[in-house]
Rosetta silent file (secondary structure, phi, psi, omega in degrees, C-alpha in Angstrom):
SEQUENCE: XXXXXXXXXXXXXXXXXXXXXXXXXXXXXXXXXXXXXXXXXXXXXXXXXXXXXXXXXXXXXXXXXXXXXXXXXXXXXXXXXXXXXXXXXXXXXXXXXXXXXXXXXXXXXXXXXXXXXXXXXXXXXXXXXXXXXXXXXXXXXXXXXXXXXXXXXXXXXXXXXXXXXXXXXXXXXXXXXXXXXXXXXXXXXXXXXX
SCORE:     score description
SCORE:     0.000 S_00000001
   1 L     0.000  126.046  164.490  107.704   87.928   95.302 S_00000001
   2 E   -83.945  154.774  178.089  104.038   87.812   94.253 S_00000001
   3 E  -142.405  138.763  163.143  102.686   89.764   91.697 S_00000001
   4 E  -128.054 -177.342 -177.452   99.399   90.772   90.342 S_00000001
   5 E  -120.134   92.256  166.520   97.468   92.748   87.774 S_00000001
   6 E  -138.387  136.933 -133.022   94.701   94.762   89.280 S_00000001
   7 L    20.689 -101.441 -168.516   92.348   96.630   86.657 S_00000001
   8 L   -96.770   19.958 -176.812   95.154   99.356   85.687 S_00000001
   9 E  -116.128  132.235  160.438   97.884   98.481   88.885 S_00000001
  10 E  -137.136  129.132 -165.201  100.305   96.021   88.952 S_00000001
  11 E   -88.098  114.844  169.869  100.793   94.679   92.539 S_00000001
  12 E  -130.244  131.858 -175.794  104.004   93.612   93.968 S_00000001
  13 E   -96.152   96.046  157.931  104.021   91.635   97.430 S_00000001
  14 E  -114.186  112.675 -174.946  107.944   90.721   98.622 S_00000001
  15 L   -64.711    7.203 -165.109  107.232   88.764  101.673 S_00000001
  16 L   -91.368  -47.773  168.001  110.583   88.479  103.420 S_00000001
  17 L   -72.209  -27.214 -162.250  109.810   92.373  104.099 S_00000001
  18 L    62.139   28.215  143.270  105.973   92.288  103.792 S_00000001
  19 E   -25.686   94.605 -177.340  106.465   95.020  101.230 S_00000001
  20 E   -90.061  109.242  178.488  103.631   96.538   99.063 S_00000001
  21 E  -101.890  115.430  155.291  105.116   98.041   95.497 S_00000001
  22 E  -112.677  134.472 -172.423  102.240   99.410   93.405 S_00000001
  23 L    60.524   11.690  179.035  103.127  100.653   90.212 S_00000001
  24 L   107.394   22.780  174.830  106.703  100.863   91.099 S_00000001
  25 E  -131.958  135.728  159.430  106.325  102.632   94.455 S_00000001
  26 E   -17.784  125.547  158.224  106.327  101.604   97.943 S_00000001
  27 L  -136.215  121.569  174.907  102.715  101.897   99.268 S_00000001
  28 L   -42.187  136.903  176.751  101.844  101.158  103.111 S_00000001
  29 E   -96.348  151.894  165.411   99.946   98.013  104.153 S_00000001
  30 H    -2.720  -71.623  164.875   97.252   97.296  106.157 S_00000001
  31 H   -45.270  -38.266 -176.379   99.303   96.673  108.946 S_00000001
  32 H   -77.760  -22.963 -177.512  101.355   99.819  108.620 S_00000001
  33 H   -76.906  -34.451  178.137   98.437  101.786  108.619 S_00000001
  34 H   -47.887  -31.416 -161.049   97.094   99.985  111.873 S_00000001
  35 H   -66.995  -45.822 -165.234  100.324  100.570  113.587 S_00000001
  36 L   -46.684  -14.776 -152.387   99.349  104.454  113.977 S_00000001
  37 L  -128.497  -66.121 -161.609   96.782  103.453  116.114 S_00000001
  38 L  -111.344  148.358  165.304   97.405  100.527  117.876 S_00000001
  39 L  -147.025  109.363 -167.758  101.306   98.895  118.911 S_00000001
  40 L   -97.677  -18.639 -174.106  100.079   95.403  120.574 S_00000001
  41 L  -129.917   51.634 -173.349  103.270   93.971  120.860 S_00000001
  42 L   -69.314  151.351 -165.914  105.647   96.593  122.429 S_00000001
  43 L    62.180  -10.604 -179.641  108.213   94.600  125.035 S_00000001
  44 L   -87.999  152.047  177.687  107.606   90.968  123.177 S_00000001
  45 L   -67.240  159.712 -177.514  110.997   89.801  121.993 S_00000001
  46 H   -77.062  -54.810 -167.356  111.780   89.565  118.288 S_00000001
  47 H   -40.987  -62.737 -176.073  112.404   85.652  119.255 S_00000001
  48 H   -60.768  -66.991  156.636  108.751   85.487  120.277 S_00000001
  49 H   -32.902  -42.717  136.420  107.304   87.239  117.538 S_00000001
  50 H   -26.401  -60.813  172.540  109.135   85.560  115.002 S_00000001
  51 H   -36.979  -50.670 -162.981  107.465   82.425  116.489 S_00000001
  52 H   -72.844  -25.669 -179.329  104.285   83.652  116.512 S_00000001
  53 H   -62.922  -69.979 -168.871  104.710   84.832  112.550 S_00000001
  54 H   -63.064  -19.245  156.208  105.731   81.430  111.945 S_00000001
  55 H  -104.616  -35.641  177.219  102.378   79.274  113.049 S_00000001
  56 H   -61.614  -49.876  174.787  100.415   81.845  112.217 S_00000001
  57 H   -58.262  -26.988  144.339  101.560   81.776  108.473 S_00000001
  58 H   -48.152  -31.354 -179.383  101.505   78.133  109.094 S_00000001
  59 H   -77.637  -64.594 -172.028   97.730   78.210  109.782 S_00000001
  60 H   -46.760  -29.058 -156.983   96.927   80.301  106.925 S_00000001
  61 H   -94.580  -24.692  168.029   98.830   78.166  104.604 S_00000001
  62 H   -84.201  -38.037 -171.183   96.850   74.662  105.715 S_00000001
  63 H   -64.747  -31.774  179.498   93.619   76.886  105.464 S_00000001
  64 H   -59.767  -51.423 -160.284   94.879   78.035  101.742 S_00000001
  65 H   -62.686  -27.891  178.465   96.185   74.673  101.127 S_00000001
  66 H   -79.977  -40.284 -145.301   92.484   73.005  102.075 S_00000001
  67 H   -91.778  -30.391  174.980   90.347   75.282  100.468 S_00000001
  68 H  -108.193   14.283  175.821   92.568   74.987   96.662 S_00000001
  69 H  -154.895    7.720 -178.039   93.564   71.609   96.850 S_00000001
  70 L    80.407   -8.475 -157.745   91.672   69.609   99.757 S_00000001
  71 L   -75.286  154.818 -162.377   94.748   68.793  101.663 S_00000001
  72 L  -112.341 -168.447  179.025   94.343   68.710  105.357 S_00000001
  73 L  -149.781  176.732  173.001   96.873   69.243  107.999 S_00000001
  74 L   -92.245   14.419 -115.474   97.444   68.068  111.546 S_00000001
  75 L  -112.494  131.327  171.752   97.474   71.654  113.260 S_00000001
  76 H   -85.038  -22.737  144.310   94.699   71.730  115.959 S_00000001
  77 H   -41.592  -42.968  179.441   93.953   75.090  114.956 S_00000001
  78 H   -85.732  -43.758 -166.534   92.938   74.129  111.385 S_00000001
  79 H   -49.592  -45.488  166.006   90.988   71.294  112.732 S_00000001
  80 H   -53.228  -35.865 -177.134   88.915   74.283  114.477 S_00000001
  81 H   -80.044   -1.309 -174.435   89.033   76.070  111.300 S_00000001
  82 H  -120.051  -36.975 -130.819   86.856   73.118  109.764 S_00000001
  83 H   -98.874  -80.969 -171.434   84.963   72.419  113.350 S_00000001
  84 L   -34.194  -43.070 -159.971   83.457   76.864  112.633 S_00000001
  85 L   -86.006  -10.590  153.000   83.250   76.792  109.425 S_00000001
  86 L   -74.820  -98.474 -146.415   80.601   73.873  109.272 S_00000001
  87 L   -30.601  -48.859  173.414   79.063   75.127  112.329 S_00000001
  88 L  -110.441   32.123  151.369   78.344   78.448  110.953 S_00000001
  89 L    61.101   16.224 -170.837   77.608   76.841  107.463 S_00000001
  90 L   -66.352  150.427  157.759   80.640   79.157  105.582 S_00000001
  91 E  -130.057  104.670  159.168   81.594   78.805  102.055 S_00000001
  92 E   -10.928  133.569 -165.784   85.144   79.286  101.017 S_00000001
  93 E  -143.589  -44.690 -169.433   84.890   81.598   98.007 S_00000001
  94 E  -178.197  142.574  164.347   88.176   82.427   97.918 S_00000001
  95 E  -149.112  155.221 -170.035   91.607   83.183   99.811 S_00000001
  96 E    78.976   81.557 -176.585   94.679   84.974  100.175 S_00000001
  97 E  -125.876  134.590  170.596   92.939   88.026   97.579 S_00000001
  98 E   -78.581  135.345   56.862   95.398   91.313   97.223 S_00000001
  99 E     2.586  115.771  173.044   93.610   94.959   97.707 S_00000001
 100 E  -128.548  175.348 -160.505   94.370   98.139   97.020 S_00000001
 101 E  -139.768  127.167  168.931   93.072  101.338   97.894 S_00000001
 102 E  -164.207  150.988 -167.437   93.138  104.503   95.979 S_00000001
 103 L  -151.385  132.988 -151.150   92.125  108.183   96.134 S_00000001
 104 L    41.874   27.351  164.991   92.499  110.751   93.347 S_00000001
 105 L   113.341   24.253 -162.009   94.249  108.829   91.026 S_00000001
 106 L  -139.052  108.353 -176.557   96.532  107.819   94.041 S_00000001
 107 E   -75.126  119.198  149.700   97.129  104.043   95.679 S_00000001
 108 E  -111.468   -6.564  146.221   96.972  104.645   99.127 S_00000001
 109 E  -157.199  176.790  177.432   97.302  101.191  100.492 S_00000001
 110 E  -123.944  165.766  104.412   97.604   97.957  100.204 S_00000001
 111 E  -168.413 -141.342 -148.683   96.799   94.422  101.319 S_00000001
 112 E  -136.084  138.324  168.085   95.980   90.380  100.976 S_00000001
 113 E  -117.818  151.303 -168.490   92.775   89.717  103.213 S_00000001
 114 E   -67.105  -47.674 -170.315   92.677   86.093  104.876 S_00000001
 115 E  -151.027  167.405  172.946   88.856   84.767  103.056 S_00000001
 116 E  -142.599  128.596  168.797   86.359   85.645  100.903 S_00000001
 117 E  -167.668 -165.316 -172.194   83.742   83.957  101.573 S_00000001
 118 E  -105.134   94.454  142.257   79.398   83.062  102.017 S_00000001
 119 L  -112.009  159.465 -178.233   77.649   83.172  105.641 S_00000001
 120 L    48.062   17.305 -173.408   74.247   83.341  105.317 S_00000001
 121 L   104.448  -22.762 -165.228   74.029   83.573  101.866 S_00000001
 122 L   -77.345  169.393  154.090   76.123   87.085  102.080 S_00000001
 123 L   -92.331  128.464  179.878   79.298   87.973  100.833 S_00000001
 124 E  -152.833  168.914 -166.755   81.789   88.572  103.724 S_00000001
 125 E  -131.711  131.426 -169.951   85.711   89.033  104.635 S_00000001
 126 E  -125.666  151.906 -163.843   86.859   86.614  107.178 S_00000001
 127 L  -119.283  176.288  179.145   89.806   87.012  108.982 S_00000001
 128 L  -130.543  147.006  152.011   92.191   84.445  110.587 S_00000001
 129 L  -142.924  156.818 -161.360   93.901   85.451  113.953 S_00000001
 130 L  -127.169  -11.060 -165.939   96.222   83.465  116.147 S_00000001
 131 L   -86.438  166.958 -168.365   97.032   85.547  118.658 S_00000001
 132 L   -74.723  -39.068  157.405   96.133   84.693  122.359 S_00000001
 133 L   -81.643  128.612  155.426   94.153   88.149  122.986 S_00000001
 134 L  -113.247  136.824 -162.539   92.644   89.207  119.948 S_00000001
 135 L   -96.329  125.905 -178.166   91.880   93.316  120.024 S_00000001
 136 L   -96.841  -15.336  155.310   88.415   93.276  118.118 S_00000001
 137 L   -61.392  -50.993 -165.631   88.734   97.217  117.877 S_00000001
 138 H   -45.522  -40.162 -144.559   92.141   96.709  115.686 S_00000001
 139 H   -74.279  -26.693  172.818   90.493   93.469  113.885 S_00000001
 140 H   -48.837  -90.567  166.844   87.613   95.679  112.822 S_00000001
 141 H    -2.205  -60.006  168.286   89.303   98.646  111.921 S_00000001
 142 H   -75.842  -14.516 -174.202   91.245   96.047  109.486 S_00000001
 143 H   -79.648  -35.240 -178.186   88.598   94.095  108.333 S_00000001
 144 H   -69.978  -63.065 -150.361   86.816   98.042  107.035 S_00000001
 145 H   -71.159  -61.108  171.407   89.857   98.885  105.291 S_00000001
 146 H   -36.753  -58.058  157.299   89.871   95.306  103.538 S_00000001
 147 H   -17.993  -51.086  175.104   86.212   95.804  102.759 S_00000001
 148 H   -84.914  -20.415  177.568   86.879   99.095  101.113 S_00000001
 149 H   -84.322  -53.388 -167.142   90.155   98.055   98.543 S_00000001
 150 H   -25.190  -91.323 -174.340   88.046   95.170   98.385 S_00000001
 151 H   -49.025  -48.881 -174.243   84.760   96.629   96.780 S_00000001
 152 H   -51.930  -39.241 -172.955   86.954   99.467   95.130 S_00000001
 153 H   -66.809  -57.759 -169.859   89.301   96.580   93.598 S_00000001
 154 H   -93.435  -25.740 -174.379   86.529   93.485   92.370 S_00000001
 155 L    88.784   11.410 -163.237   83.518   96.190   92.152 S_00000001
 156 L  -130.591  136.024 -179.220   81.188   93.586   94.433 S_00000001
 157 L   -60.442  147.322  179.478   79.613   94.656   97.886 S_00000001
 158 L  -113.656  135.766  158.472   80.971   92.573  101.725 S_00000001
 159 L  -114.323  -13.028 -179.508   77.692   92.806  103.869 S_00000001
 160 E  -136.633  174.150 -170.090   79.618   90.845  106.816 S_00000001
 161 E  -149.361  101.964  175.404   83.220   91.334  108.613 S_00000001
 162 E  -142.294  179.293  160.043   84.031   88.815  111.038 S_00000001
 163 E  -138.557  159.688  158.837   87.163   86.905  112.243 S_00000001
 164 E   -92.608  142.792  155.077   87.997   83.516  113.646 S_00000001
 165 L  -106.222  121.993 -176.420   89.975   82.981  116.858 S_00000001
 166 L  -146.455   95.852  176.831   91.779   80.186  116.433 S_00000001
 167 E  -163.322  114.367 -164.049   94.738   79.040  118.925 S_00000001
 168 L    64.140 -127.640 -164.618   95.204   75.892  120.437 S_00000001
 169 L   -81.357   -8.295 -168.984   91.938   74.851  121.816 S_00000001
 170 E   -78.825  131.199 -178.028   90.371   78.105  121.629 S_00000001
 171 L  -160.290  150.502 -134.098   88.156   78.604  118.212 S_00000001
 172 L   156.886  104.073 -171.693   85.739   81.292  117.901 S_00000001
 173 E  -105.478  140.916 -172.446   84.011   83.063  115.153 S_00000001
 174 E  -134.997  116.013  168.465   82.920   86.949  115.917 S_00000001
 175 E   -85.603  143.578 -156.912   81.093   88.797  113.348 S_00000001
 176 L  -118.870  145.278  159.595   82.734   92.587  113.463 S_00000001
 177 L   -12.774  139.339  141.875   80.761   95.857  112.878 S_00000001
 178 L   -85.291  104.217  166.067   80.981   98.007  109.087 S_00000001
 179 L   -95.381   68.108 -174.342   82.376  100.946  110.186 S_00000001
 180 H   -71.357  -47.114 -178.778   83.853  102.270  107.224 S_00000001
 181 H   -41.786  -38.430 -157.069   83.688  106.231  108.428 S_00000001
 182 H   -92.493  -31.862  170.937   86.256  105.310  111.302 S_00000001
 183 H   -41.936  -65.611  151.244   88.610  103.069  108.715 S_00000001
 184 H   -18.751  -47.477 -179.521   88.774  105.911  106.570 S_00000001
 185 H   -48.634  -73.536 -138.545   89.597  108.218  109.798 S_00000001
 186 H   -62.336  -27.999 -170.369   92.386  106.137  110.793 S_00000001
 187 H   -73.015  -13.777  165.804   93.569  106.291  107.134 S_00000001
 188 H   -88.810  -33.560  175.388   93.900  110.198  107.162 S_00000001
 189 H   -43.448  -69.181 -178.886   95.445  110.034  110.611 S_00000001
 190 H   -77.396  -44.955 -176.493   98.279  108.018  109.463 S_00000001
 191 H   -49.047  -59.360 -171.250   98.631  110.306  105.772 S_00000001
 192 H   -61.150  -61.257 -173.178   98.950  113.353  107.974 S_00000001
 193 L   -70.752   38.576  179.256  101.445  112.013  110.323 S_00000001
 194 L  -114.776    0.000    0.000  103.439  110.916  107.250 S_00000001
């Protein structure tokens, strides 16, 4: 279990569920909110998905592992992940950061965004994705919701949203709209049908 302290919240992560506890209550994650809207992998097998969980959290964990301690990996995906982010000049700032979200004195979600980081000089939230279609409505839609526990959480403005595609030979950097108005939406959507 991870845990953190943020301003007056303390943050509990237990990954084997991908559980968000804030303040001693359950609070839906990113993902859970996303679900309301989108279900991308209806008919894939548990078998498959499981797989797919397991290099993607692989990926993430050589990109964490380079960026706080230099260590490389063999993974031709992170090798891509070095081949963008010199190409489009990023600077690692930070990764793996928890988020919350809260309105009227009320957390209403949670979750860990993939980068913090510098293009152009900017502050921006970078995404990782693995999958072979990536839906760039969804990754938006998640990137806005990061954006907003973000700034509510550290207090510092995101001016960019993007993600990498990164799987097998395929690598790809997208910068994604700020939509915040429709993040928000989706985030009342799922409260009502709750």
């Amino acid at each position: 279990m991870k845990t953190w302290q943020l301003g007056n919240h303390l943050l509990e992560f237990i990954e084997e569920t991908h559980t968000y506890v804030c303040d001693g209550l359950i609070v839906p994650s990113v993902s859970t909110i996303l679900k309301t809207k989108f279900n991308d992998y209806v008919g894939v097998s548990k078998e498959v998905l499981n797989r797919a969980a397991e290099l993607g959290i692989n990926l993430h964990l050589a990109i964490e592992l380079f960026e706080k301690e230099g260590k490389t990996s063999d993974l031709k995906e992170f090798k891509n992940y070095l081949f963008l982010k010199k190409h489009y000049k990023i600077e690692n700032l930070e990764n793996e950061i928890p988020i919350i979200y809260e309105k009227d004195g009320k957390v209403i979600y949670a979750g860990t965004l993939d980068q913090l980081c510098k293009v152009d000089g900017r502050l921006c939230i970078n995404d990782f994705k693995r999958v072979s279609a990536p839906n760039k409505e969804k990754i938006a839609l998640q990137v806005n919701l990061y954006k907003i526990g973000y700034e509510q959480t550290y207090h510092k403005s995101i001016e960019i949203l993007s993600f990498m595609h990164l799987r097998g030979e395929k690598r790809k950097f997208y910068k994604l709209p700020v939509n915040e108005e429709m993040a928000i939406k989706l985030v009342k959507e799922y409260l009502e049908e709750k």
